Short mmCIF file of C-alpha atoms and ligand atoms in Angstrom, two decimals:
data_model
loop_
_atom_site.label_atom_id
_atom_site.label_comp_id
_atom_site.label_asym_id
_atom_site.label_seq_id
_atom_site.Cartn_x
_atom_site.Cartn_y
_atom_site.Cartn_z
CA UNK A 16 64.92 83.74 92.54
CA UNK A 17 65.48 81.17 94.72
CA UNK A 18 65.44 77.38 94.06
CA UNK A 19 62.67 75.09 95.14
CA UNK A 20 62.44 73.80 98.89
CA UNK A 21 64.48 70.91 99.08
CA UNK A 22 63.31 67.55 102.01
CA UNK A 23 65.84 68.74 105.69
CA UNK A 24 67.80 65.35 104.68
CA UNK A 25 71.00 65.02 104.33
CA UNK A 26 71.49 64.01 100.67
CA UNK A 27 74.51 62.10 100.15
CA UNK A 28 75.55 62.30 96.52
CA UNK A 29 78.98 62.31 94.46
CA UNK A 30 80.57 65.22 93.89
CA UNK A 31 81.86 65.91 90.08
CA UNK A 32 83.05 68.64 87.93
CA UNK A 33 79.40 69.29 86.46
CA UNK A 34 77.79 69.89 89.93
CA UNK A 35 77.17 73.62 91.63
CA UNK A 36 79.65 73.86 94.46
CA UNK A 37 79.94 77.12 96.66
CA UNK A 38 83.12 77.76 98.25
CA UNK A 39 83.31 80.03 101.66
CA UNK A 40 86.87 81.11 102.01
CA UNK A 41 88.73 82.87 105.49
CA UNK A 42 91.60 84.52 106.25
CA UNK A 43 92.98 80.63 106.70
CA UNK A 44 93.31 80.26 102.77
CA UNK A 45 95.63 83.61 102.34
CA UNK A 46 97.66 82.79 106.03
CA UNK A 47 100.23 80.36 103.91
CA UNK A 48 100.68 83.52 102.00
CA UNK A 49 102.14 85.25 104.54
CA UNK A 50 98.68 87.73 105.42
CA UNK A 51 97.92 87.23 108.85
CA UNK A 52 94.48 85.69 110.55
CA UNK A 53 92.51 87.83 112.75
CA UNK A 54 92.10 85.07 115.71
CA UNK A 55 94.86 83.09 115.73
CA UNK A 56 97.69 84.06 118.15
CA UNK A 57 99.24 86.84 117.13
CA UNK A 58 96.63 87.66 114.62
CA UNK A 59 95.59 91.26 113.28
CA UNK A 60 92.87 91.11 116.42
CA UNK A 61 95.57 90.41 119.18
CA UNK A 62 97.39 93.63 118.14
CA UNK A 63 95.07 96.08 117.10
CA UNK A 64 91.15 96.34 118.84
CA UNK A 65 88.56 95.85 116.70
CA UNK A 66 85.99 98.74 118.13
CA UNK A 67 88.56 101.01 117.24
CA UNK A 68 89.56 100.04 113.50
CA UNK A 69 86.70 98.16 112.21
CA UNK A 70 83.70 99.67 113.56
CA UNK A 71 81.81 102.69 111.88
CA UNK A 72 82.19 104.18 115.54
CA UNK A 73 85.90 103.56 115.32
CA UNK A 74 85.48 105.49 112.19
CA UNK A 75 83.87 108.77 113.52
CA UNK A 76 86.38 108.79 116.29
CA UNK A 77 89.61 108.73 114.88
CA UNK A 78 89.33 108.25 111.18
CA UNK A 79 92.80 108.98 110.90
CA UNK A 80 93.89 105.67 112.95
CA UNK A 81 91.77 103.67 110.37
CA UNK A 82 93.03 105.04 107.85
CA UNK A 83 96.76 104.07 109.30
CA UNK A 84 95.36 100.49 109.45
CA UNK A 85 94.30 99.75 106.22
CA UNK A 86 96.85 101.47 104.34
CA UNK A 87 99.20 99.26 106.33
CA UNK A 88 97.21 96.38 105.06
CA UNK A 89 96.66 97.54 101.78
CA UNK A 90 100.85 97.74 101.23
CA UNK A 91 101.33 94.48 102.42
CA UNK A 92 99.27 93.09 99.52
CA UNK A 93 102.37 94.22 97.65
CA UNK A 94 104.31 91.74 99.88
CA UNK A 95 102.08 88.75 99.64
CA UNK A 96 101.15 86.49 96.31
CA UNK A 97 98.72 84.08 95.71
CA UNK A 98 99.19 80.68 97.04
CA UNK A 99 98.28 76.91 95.71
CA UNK A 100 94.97 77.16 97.63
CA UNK A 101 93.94 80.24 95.78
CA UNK A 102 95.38 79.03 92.38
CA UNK A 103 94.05 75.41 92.75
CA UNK A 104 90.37 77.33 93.23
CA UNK A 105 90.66 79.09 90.00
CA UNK A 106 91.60 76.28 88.06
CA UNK A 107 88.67 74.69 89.79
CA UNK A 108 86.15 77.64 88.32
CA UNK A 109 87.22 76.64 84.68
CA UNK A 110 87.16 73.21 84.90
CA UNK A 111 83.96 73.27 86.38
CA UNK A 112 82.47 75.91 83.58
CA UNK A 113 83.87 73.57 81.19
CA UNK A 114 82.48 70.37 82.32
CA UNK A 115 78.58 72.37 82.81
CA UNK A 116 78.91 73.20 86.49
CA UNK A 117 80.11 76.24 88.59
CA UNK A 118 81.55 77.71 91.50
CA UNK A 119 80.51 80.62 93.56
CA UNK A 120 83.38 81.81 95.20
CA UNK A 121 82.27 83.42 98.37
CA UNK A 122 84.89 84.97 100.63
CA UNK A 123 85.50 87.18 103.53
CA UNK A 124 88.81 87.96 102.85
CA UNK A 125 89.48 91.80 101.77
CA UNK A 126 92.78 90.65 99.96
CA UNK A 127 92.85 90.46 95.87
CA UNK A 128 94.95 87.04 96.28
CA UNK A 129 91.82 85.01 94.51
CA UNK A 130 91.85 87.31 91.65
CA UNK A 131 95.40 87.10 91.30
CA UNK A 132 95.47 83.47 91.65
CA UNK A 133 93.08 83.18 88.85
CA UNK A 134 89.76 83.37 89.62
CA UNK A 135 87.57 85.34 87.50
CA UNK A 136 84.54 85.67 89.95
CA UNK A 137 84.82 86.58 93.56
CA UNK A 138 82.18 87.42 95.85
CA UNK A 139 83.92 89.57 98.38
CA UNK A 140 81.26 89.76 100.85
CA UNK A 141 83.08 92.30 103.53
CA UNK A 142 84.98 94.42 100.91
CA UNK A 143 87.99 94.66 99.14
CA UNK A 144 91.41 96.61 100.50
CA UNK A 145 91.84 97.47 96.59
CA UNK A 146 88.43 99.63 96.75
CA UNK A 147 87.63 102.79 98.40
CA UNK A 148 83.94 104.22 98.82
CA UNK A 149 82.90 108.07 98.82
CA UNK A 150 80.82 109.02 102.02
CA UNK A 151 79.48 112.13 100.35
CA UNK A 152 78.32 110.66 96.63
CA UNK A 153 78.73 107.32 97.05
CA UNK A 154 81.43 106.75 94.53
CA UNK A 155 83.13 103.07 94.50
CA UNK A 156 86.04 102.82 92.49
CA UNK A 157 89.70 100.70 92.66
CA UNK A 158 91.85 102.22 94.70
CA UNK A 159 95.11 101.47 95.10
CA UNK A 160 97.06 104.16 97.07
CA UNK A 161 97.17 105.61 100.75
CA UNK A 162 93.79 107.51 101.95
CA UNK A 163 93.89 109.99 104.24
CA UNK A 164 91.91 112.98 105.60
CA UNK A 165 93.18 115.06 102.76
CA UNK A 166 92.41 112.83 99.71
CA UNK A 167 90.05 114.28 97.67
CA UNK A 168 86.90 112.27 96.33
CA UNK A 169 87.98 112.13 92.50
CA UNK A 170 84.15 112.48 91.71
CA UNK A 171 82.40 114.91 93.93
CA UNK A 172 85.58 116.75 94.89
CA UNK A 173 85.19 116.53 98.56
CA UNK A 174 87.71 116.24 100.99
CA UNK A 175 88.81 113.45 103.56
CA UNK A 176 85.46 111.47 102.51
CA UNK A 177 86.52 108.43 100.94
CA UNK A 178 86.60 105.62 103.29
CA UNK A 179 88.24 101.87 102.62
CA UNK A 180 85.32 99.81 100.57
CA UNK A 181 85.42 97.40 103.79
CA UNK A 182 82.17 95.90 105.72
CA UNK A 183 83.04 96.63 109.32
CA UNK A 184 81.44 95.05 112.74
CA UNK A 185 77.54 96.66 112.83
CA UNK A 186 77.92 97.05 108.77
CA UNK A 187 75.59 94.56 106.86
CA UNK A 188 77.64 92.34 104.93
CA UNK A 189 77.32 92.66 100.98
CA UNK A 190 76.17 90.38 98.21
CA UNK A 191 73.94 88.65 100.53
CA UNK A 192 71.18 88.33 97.75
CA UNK A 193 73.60 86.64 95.57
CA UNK A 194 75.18 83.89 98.18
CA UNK A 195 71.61 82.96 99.19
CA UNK A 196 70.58 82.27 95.66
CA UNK A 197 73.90 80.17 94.85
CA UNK A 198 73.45 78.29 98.53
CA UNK A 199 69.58 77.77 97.13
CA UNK A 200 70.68 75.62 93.95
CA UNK A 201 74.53 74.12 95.51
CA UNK A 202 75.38 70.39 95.28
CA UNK A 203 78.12 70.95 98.17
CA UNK A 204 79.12 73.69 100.52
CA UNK A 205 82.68 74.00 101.15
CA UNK A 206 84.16 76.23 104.09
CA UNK A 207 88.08 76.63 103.93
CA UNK A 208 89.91 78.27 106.11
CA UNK A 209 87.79 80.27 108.32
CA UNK A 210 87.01 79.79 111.86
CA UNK A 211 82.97 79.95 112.17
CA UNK A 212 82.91 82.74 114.37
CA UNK A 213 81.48 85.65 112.50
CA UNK A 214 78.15 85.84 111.52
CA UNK A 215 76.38 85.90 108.52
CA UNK A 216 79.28 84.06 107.05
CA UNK A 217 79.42 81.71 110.29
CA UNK A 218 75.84 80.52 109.58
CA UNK A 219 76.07 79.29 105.67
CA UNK A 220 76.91 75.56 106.34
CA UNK A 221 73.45 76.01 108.81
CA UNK A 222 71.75 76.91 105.80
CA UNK A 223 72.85 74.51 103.41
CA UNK A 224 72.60 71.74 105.90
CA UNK A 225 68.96 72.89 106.54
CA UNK A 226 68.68 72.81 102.42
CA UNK A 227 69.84 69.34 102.61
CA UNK A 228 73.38 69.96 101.02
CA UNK A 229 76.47 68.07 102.16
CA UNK A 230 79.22 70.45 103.47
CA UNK A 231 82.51 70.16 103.98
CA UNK A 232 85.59 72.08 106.22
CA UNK A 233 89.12 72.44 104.76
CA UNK A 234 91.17 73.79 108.13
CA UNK A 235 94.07 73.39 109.87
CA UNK A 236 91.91 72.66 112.71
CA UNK A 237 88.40 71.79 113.46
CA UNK A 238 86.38 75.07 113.28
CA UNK A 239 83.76 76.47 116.01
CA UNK A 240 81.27 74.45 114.10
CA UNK A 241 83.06 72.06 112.60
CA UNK A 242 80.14 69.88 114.12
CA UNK A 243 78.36 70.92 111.46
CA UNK A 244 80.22 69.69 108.43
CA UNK A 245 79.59 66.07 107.16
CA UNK A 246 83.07 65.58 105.79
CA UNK A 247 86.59 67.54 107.08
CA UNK A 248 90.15 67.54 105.84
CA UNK A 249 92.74 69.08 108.40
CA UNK A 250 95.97 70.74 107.06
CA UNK A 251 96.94 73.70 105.53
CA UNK A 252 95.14 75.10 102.64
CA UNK A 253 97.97 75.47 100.47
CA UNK A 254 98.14 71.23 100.73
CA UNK A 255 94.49 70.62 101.03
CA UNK A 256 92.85 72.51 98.75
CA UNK A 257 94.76 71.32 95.12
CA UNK A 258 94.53 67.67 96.83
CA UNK A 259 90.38 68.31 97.32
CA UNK A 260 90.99 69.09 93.14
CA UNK A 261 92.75 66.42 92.73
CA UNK A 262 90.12 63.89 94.32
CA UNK A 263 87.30 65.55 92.01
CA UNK A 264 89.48 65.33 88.92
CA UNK A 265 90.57 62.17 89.05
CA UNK A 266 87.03 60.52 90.52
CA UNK A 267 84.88 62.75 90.94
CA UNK A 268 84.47 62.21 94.42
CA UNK A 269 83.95 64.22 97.32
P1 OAD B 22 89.87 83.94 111.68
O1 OAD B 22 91.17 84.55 112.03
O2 OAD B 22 88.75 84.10 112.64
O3 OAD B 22 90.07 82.37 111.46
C1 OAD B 22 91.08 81.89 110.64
C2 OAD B 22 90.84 80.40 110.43
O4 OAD B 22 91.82 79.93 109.51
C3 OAD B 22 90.98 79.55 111.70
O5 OAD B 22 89.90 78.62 111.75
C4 OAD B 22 92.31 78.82 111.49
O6 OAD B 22 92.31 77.51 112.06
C5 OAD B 22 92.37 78.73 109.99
N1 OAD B 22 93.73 78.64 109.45
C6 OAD B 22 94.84 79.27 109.86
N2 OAD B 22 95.88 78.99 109.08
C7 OAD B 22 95.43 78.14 108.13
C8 OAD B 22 96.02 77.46 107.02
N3 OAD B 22 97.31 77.62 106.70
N4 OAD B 22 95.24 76.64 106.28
C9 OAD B 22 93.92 76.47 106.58
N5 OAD B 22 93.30 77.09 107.60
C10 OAD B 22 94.05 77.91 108.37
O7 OAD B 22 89.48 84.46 110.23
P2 OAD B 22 88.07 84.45 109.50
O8 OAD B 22 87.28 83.26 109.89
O9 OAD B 22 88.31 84.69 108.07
O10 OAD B 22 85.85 90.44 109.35
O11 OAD B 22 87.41 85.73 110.14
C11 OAD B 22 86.14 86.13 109.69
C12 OAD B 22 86.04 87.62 109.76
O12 OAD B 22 86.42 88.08 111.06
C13 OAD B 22 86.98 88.38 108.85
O13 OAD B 22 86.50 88.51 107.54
C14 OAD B 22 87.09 89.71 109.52
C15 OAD B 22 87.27 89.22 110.93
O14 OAD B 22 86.98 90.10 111.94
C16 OAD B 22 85.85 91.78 109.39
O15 OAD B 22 86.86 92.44 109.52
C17 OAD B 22 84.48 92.37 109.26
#
């Protein structure tokens, strides 16, 4: 269900441990732990193209290049840890709970670095690298290991079928139901680390402005609609994010 209609005005209220904040996080919040951005320079998009590794039609034409691609990326979670960002959002989740509020974390990142920083719910709306789906039965299970044309589907038995549990380009994004209805009831939308460029995602802050709900960008620069944002902090995530924790702790102020 979603809430009632709220007036298109921009409602200016203090923020505070007891309200419902939803958080949109980008590849920005894991890039100070070492996992590259896709359109930054030298980000994942500047080396590998996009049609060809992240598109179901990438997919039908060279699976096994895909494959290469995300097995890459799912190693180098090995390499990479959580950083103060991701561990300043999960203490963020229980303070909130505690205090009568909540969080919904929303991200587009594939990593697991918000689990293992701490947060217990994650709403990984383009996938996760740690999951693999069946083509054939539809399996979805943690997966943790290379995939390749050989691997067999554990479940149906079929061969070369399991694909990486990732939303690509032309794929709709998941848990859509879910964001809408947290958007629908939120106190304060906050986008870190993500540059505003890929839709659905892109379009949140339109809807919660439209809903009447201050929002507000944590980036290390303005994003492609940072116009959009009523308040902005500019830095790296790693700084910004337990200082935005900070400012609600101690006064419970945006
Ligand atoms: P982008 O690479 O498009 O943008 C990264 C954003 O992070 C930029 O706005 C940077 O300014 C910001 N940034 C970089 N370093 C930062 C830091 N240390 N602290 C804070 N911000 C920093 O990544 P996304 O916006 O996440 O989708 O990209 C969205 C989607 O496009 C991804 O989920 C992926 C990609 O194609 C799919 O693969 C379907």
């Amino acid at each position: 269900m979603r809430g009632l209609p709220r007036p298109v005005i921009l409602i200016r209220c203090r923020m505070n441990l007891s309200s419902n904040i939803v958080v949109l996080t980008g590849a920005g919040i894991s890039a100070d732990s070492g996992v590259p951005t896709f359109r930054d320079s030298g980000g994942i998009w500047a080396k590998y193209d996009y049609r060809e590794v992240a598109t179901p039609e990438g997919y039908a034409a060279n699976p096994a290049l895909v494959h290469e691609f995300y097995n890459l990326r799912r190693a180098g979670l090995k390499e990479v840890k959580p950083n103060p960002a991701h561990k300043a959002l999960a203490q963020l989740e229980e303070a909130m709970a505690e205090a009568g509020g909540s969080l919904t974390l929303v991200t587009q990142n594939v990593d697991d670095l918000h689990e293992r920083g701490g947060s217990k719910s994650v709403l990984h709306m383009h996938g996760e690298l740690t999951k693999v789906c069946c083509t054939a039965c539809g399996d979805v299970r943690a997966w943790l290991h290379d995939l390749s044309l050989k691997t067999e589907c554990p479940v149906c038995r079929a061969l070369g079928t399991l694909r990486p549990h990732i939303v690509w380009f032309g794929e709709m994004p998941m848990l859509m139901d879910e964001i809408a209805e947290a958007i629908a009831v939120a106190d304060q939308f906050v986008s870190i680390g993500t540059s505003g460029s890929v839709y659905p995602a892109a379009g949140f802050v339109s809807e919660a402005r439209s809903l009447g709900i201050p929002c507000m960008e944590i980036n290390l620069k303005p994003s492609e609609n940072a116009y959009l944002f009523d308040t902005a902090f500019y830095g790296p995530a790693a700084e910004q994010v337990p200082l935005w924790l900070d400012r609600l702790r101690s006064s419970g102020s945006r």
